Coordinates of C-alpha atoms and ligand atoms in Angstrom, one line a residue:
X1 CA -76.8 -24.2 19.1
X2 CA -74.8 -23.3 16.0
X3 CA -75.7 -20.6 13.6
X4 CA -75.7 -22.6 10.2
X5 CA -78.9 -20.8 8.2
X6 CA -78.2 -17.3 7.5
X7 CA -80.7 -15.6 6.2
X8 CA -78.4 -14.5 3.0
X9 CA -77.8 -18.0 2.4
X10 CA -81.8 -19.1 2.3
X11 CA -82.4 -16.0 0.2
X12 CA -79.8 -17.4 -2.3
X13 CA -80.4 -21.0 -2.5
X14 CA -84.3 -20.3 -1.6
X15 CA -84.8 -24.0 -0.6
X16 CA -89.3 -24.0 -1.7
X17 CA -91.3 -26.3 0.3
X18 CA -88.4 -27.5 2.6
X19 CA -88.0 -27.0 6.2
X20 CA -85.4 -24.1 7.6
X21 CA -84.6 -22.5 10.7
X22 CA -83.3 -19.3 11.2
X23 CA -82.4 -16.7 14.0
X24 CA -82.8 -13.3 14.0
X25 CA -83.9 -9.6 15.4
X26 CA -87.3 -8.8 14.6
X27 CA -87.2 -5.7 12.3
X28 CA -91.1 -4.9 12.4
X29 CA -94.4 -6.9 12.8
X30 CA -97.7 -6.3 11.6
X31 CA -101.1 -8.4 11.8
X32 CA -103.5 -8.9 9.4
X33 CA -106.4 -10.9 9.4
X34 CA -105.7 -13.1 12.6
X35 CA -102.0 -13.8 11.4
X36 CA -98.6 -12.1 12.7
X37 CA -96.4 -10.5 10.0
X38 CA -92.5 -10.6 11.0
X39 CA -89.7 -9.4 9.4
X40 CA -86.7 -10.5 10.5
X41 CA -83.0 -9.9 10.4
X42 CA -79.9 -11.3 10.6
X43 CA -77.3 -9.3 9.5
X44 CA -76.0 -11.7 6.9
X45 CA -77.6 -9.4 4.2
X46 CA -79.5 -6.5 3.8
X47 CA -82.5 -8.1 3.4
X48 CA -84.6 -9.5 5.5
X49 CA -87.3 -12.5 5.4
X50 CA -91.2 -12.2 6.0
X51 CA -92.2 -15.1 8.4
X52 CA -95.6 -15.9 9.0
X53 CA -97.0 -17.1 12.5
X54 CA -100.6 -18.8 12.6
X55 CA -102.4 -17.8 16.0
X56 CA -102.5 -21.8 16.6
X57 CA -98.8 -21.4 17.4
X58 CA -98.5 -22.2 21.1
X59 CA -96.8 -19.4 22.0
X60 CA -99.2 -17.0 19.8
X61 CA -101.0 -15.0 22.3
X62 CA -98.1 -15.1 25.3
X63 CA -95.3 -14.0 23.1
X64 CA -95.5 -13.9 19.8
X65 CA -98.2 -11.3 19.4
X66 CA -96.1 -9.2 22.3
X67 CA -93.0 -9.0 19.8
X68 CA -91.6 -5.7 19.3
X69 CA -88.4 -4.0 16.8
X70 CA -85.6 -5.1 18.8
X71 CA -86.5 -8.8 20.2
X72 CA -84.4 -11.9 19.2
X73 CA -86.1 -15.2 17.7
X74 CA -85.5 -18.8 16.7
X75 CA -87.4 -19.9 14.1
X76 CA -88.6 -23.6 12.8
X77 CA -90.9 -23.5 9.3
X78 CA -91.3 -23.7 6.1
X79 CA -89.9 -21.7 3.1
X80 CA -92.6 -21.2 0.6
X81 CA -93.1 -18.7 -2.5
X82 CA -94.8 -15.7 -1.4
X83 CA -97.8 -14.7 -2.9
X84 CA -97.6 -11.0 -2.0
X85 CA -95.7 -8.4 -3.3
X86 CA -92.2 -7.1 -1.6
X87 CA -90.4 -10.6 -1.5
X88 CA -90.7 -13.9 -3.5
X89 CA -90.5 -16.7 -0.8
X90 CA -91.5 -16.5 3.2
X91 CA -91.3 -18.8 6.1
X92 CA -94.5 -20.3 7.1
X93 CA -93.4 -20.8 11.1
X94 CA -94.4 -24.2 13.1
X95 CA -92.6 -22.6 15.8
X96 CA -91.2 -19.6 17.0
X97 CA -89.4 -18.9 20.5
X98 CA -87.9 -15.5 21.9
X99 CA -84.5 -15.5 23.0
X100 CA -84.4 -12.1 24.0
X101 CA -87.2 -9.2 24.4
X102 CA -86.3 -5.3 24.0
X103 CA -88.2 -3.3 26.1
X104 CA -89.9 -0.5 23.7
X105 CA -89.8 2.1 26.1
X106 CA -86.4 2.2 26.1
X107 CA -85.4 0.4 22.6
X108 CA -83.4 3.2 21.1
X109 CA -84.1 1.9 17.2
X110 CA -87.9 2.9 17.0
X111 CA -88.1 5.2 14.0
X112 CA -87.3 4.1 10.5
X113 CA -84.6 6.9 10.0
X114 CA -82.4 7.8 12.7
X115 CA -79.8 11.2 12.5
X116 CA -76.4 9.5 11.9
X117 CA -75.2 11.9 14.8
X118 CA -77.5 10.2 17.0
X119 CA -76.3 7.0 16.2
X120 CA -73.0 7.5 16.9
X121 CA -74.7 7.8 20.7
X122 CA -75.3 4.1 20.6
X123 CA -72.6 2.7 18.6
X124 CA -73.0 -0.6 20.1
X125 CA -76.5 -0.8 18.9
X126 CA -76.4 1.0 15.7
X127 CA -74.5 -2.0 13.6
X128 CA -78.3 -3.2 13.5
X129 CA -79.7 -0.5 11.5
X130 CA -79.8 -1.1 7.4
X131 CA -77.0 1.8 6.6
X132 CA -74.6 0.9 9.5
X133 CA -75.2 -2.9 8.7
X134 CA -74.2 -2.3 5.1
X135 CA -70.9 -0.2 5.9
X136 CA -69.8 -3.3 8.2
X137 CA -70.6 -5.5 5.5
X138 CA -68.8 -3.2 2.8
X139 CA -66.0 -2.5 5.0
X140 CA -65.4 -6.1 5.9
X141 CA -65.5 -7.2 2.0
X142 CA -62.6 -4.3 1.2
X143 CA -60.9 -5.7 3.7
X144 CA -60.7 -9.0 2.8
X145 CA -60.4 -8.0 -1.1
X146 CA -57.0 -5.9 0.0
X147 CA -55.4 -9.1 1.6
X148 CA -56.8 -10.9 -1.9
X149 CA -54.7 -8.5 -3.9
X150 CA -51.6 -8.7 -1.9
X151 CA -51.7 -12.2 -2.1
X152 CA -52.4 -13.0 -5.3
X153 CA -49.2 -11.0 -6.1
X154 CA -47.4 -13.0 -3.4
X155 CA -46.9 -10.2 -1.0
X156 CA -46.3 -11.3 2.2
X157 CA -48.1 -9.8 5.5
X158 CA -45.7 -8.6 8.1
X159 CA -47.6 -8.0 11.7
X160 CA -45.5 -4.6 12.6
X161 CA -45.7 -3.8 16.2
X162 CA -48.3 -1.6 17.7
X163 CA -46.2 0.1 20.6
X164 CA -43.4 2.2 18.7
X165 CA -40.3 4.2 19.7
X166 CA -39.9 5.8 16.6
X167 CA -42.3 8.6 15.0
X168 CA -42.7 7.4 11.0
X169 CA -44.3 10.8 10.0
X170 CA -42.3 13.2 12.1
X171 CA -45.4 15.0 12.8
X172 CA -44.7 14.5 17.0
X173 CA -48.9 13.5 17.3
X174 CA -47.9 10.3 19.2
X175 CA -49.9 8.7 22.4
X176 CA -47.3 8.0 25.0
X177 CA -47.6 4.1 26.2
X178 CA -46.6 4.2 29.8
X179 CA -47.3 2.0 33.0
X180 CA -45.7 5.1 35.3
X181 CA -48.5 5.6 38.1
X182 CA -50.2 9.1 36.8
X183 CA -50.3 10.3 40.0
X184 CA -46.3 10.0 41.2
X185 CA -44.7 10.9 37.7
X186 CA -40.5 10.1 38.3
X187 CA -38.6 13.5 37.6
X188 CA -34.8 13.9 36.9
X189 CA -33.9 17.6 36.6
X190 CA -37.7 18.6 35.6
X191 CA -38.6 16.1 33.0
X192 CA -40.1 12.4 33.3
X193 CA -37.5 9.6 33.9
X194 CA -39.0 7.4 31.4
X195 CA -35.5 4.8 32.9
X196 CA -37.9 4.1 35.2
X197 CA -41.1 3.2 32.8
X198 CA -42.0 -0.1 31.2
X199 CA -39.9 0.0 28.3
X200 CA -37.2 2.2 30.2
X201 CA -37.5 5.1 27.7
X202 CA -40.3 6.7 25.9
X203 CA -43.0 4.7 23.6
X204 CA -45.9 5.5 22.0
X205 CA -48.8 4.2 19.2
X206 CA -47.8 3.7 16.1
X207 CA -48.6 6.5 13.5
X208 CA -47.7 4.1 10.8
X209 CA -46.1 0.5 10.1
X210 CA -43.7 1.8 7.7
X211 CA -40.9 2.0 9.1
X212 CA -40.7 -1.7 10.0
X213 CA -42.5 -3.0 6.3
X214 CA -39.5 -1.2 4.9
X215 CA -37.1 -3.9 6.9
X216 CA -39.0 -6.7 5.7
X217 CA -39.2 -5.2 1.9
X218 CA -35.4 -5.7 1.9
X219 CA -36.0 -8.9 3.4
X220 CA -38.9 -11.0 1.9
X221 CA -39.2 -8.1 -1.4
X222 CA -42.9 -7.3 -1.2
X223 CA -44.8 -7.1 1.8
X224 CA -47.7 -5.2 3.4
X225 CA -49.1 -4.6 6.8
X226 CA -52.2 -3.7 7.4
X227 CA -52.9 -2.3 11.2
X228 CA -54.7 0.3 13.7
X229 CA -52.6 3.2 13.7
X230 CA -53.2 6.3 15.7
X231 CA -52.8 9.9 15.4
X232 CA -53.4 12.6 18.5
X233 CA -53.7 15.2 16.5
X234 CA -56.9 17.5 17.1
X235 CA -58.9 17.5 13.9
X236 CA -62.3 17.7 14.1
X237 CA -63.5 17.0 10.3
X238 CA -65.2 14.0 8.7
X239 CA -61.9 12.6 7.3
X240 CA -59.6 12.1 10.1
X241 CA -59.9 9.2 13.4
X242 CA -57.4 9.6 16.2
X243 CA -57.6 5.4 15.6
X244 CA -57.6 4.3 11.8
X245 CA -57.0 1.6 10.0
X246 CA -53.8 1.8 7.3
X247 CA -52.9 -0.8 4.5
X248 CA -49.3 -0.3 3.8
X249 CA -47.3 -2.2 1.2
X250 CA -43.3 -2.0 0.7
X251 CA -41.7 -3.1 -2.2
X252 CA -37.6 -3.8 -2.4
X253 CA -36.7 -2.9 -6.0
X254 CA -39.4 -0.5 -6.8
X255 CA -39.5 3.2 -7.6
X256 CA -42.5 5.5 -7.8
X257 CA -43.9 4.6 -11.2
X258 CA -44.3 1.6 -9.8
X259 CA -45.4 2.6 -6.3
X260 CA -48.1 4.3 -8.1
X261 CA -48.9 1.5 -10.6
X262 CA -49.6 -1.1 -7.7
X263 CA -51.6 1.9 -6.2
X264 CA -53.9 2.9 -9.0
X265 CA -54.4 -1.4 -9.5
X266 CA -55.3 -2.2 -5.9
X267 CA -57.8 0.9 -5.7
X268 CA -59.6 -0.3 -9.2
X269 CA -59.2 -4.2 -7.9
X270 CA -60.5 -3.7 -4.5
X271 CA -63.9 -1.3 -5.5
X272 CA -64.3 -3.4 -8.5
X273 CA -64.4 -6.5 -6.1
X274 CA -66.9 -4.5 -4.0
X275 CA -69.3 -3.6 -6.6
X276 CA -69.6 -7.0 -7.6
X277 CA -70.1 -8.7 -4.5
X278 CA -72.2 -6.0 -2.5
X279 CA -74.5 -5.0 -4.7
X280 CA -77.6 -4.6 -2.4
X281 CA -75.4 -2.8 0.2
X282 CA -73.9 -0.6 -2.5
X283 CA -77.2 -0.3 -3.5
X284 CA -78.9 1.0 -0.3
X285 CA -76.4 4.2 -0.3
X286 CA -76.9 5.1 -4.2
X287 CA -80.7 5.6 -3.2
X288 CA -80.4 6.8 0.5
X289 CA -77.0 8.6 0.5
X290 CA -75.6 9.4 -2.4
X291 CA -77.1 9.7 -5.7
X292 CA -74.0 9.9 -7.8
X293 CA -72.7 6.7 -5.9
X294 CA -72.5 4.1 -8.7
X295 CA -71.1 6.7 -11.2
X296 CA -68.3 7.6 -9.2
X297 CA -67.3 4.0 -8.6
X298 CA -67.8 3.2 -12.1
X299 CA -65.5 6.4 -12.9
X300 CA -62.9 5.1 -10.8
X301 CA -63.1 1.8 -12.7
X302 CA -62.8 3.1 -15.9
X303 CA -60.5 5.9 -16.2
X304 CA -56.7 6.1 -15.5
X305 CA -55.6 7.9 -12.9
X306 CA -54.5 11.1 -13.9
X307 CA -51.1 11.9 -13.1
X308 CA -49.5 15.4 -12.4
X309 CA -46.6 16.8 -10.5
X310 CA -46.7 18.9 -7.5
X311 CA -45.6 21.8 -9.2
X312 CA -48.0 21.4 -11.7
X313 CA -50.5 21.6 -9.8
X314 CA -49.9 24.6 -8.1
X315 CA -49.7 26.2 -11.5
X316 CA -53.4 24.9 -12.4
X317 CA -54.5 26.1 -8.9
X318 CA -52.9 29.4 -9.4
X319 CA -54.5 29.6 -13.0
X320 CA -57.8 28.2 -12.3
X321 CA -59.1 31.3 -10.9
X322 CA -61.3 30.1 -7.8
X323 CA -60.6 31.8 -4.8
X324 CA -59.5 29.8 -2.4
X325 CA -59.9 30.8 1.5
X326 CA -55.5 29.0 1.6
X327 CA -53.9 30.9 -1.0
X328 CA -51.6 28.8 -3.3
X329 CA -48.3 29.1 -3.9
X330 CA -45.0 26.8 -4.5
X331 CA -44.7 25.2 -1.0
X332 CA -47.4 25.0 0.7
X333 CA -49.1 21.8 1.4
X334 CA -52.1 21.3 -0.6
X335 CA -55.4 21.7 2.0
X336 CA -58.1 19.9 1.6
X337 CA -60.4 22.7 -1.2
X338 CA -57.3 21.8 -3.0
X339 CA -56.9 18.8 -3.2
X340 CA -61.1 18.3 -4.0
X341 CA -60.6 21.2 -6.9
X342 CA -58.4 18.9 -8.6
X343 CA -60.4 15.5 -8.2
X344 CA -63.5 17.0 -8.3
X345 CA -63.8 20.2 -11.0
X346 CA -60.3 19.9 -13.0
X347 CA -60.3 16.4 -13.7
X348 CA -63.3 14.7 -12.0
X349 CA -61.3 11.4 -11.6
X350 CA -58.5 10.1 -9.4
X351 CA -55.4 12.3 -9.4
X352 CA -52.0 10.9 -8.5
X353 CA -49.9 14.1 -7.2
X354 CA -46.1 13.4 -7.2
X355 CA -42.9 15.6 -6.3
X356 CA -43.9 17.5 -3.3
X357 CA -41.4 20.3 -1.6
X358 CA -39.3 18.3 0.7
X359 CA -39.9 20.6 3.1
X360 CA -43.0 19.7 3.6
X361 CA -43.0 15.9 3.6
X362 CA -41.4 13.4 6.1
X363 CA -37.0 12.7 6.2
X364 CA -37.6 9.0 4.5
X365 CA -38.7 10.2 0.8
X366 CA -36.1 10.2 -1.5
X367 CA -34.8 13.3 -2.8
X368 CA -35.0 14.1 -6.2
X369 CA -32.5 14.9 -8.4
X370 CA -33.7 18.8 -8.1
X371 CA -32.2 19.1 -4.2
X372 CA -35.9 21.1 -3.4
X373 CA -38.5 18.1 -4.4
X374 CA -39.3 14.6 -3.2
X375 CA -40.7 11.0 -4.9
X376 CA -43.7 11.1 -3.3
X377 CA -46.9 11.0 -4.2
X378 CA -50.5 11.4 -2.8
X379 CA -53.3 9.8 -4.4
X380 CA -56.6 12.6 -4.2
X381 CA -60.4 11.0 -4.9
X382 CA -63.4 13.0 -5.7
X383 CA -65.9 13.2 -2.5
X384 CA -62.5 12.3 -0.4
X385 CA -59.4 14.4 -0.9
X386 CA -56.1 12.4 0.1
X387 CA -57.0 8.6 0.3
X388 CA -53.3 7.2 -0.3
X389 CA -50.4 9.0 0.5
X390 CA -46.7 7.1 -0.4
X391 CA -43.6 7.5 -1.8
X392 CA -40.4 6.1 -3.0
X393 CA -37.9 5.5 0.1
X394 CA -34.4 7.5 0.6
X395 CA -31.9 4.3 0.2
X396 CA -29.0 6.7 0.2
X397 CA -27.6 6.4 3.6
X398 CA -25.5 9.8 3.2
X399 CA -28.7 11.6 2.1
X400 CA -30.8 9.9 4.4
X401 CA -28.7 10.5 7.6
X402 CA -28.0 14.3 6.5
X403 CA -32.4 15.1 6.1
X404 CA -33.0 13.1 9.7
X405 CA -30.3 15.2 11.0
X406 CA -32.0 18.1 9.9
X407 CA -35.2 17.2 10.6
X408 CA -33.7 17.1 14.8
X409 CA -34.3 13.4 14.3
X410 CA -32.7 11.2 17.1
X411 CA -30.5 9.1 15.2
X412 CA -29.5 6.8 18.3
X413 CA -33.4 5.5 18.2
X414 CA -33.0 5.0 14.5
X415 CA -29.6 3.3 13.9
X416 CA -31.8 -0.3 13.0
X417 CA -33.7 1.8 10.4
X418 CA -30.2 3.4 8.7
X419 CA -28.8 -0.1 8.9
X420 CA -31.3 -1.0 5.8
X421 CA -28.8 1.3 4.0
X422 CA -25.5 0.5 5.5
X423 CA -26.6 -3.3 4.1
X424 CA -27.2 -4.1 1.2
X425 CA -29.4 -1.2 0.6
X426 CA -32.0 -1.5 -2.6
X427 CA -34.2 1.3 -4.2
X428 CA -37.4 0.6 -2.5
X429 CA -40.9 2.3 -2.2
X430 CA -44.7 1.9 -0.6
X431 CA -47.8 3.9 0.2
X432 CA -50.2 4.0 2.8
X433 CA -53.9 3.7 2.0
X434 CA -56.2 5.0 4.3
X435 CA -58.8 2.1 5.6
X436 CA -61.7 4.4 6.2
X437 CA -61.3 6.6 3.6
X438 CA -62.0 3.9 1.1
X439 CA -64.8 2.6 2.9
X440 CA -65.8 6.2 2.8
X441 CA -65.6 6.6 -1.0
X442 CA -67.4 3.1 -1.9
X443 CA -70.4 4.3 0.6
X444 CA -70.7 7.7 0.0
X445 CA -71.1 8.0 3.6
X446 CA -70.0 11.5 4.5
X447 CA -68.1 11.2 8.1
X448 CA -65.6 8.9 8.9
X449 CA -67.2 8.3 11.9
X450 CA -69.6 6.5 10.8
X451 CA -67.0 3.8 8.6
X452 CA -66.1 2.2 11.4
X453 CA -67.5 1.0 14.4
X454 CA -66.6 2.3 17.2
X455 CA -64.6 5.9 16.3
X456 CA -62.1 7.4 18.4
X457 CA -61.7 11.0 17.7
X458 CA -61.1 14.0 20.3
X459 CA -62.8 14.1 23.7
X460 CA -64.7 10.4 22.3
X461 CA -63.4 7.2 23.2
Ligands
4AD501 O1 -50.1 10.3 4.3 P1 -49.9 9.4 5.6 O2 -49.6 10.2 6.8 O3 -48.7 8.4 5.2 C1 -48.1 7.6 6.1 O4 -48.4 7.4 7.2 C2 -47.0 6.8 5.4 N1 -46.1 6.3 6.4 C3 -47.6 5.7 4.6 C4 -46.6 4.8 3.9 O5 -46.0 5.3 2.9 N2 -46.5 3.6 4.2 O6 -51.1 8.5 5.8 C5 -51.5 7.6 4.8 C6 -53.0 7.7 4.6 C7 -53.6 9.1 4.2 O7 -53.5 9.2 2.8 C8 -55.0 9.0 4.6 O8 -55.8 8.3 3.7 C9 -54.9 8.2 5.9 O9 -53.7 7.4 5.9 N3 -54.9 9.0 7.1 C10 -56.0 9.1 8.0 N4 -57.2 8.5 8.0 C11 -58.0 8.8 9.0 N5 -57.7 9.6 10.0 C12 -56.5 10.2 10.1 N6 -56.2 11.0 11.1 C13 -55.5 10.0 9.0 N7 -54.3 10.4 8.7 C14 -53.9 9.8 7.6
MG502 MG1 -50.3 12.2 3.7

């Protein structure tokens, strides 16, 4: 058995008068007139096809006419044009056998609409409905159009490593990886003697491939990675996974202009790509999600980023006059009203943020010339907030090694990642794009649990 005839594909080519076969889930069935009705599904597009059973089928009264939402089918028949409204060709079946029946007392996927919340209850089931079809579609089509990019400008992918000793961000909201036995921890002198653990000291999940692209920047010049990275810190909104996806490009001989430059082109390259190749899918969440879905996209598509400094932005935030329940002033980190004031009211577009406090932004950004600000940037979308977040690298090694110290950074861990300067050091810089988030923003859909399949987040695993 090999799956060759999707149902996207006999939609496209719509093959009249000539035999196909197909495999499926039965969306719904209806009779009328002493024929069976079946729509079926395959997940190859959001569409389905309307196949016709005669009650002279073999099978007709046994099986056929027992189907219900849920069951699997083969299907032998014809395609033919339809002479009904709602599609333009059907499948007139000579024969139709179950695979698989679904029980309809306990089918959870009866009603047309279900609550995305209780969805999430059955995410192993809920890939079948039309809105969680389309985001795996969606999100599989971004995925592949960010390797596209990279690889038309002949970056190269670098597989950085999953299990980590270092801490990219700083931020200490690391899983430990350990094979110690739970239940008979090793002490010396009241803490855990990690000598004695797999990798003989302490390791965790990666918070970010960073760290490791950058060795490979000043190796092969422009690379990316593109990874599951994790984060356990406790934030229960509708932007942040304890496991998320991160595309993460590093460029040897690149400052932030540029940083930003490849940013703002991926972003337009990659939802341009979408829109063009998923329109159905995109589609279904401009009528059932969001209404303003194709003219944000399009937005996005057709205005530059706009571009402002840190410090700028604190002085519209300050002037704007909205109350804010965080108060802004000059170092703070920009929460999340913040960030959507300046996407969303201020300058309804993408807003590139650059030369944040240092204080408030992790030991590898370069400092600038100023001593107080850093080359970073965040990139902030309407509906979103914070979608990229990147910066130009500290390639100093002086400056670098005196903000880790600071920062109670354990050099001896890091001594591979200061060697990039001690050799042959270049100017370099990357940014980190948040997987769901995108997904997010070219679905409208409003949680990040629902952008990918099976979420991780506090107290769910
Ligand atoms: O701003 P972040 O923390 O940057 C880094 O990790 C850098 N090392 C990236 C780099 O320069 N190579 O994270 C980057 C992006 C954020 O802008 C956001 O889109 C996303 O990752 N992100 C999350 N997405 C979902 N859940 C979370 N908990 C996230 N934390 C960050
Ligand atoms: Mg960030």
């Amino acid at each position: 058995m090999q799956n060759q005839a999707r149902i996207k594909t006999i939609l496209t080519a719509k093959p009249i008068d000539q035999d196909v076969t197909l495999n499926g889930w039965l969306k719904s069935r209806r009779e009328s007139k002493g024929l069976t009705f079946l729509d079926i599904t395959d997940g190859s597009c959001l569409n389905g096809i309307q196949v016709i059973a005669e009650s002279t089928l073999r099978n007709y009264t046994s099986e056929i006419s027992k189907l219900t939402t849920g069951c699997s089918v083969a299907i032998e028949g014809r395609l033919v044009s339809s002479p009904a409204k709602g599609q333009d060709v059907e499948v007139h079946a000579k024969k139709i056998s179950v695979l698989g029946w679904a029980d309809p007392e306990t089918y959870p996927l009866q009603k047309k609409r279900h609550s995305f919340e209780f969805l999430r209850s059955i995410a192993h089931i809920r890939g079948r409905t039309n809105s969680l079809g389309a985001v795996a579609r969606i999100r599989s089509r971004l995925s592949w159009a960010l390797h596209h990019f990279f690889a038309k400008r002949g970056f190269f992918q670098i597989h950085t490593p999953v299990i980590t000793t270092s801490d990219c961000e700083g931020a200490g909201d690391m899983f430990t990886v350990t094979s110690l036995d739970l239940g008979q921890i090793p002490f010396d002198k009241n803490k855990v003697d990690f000598s004695k653990d797999f990798f003989g000291r302490p390791a965790s999940l990666t918070v970010s491939g960073q760290l490791e692209a950058e060795a490979y920047a000043l190796a092969l010049g422009n690379v990316y990675t593109f990874g599951p990275t994790f984060r356990a810190e406790n934030s229960h909104t509708s932007r942040h996974l304890a496991e998320f996806w991160m595309i993460e490009p590093e460029m040897a001989f690149c400052d932030l202009e540029g940083d930003m430059d490849l940013a703002e082109e991926m972003l337009k390259y990659v939802v341009k790509d979408c829109v063009d190749n998923c329109p159905d899918d995109i589609d279904l969440f401009n009528r059932f999600i969001d209404k303003n879905l194709a003219a944000k996209l399009s937005s996005v598509l057709e205005n530059d980023f706009a571009r402002i400094s840190y410090t700028e932005a604190v002085d519209k935030l300050t002037q704007s006059g909205q109350k804010f329940d965080y108060p802004v002033k000059w170092g703070i980190d920009l929460q999340s009203e913040h960030e959507r004031y300046l996407a969303e009211e201020l300058y309804q577009r993408p807003v590139i943020v650059t030369d944040y406090p240092k204080t408030i932004k992790p030991f590898y950004m370069r400092l600038n010339n100023d001593g107080k600000t850093v080359a970073a940037m965040d990139i902030l979308f309407p509906g979103i907030g914070e979608i990229v977040g990147g910066s130009q690298r500290e390639e100093r090694y002086d400056i670098l090694q005196e903000r880790m110290k600071k920062a109670n950074i354990p050099l001896e861990n890091y001594e591979w990642y200061l060697d990039l300067r001690r050799y042959g050091t270049v100017p370099h810089a990357g940014f980190g794009l948040g997987f769901e988030r995108l997904v997010q923003f070219v679905t409208g859909m409003s949680n990040i649990r629902d952008v990918i399949a099976f979420p991780r987040t506090p107290g769910v695993a």
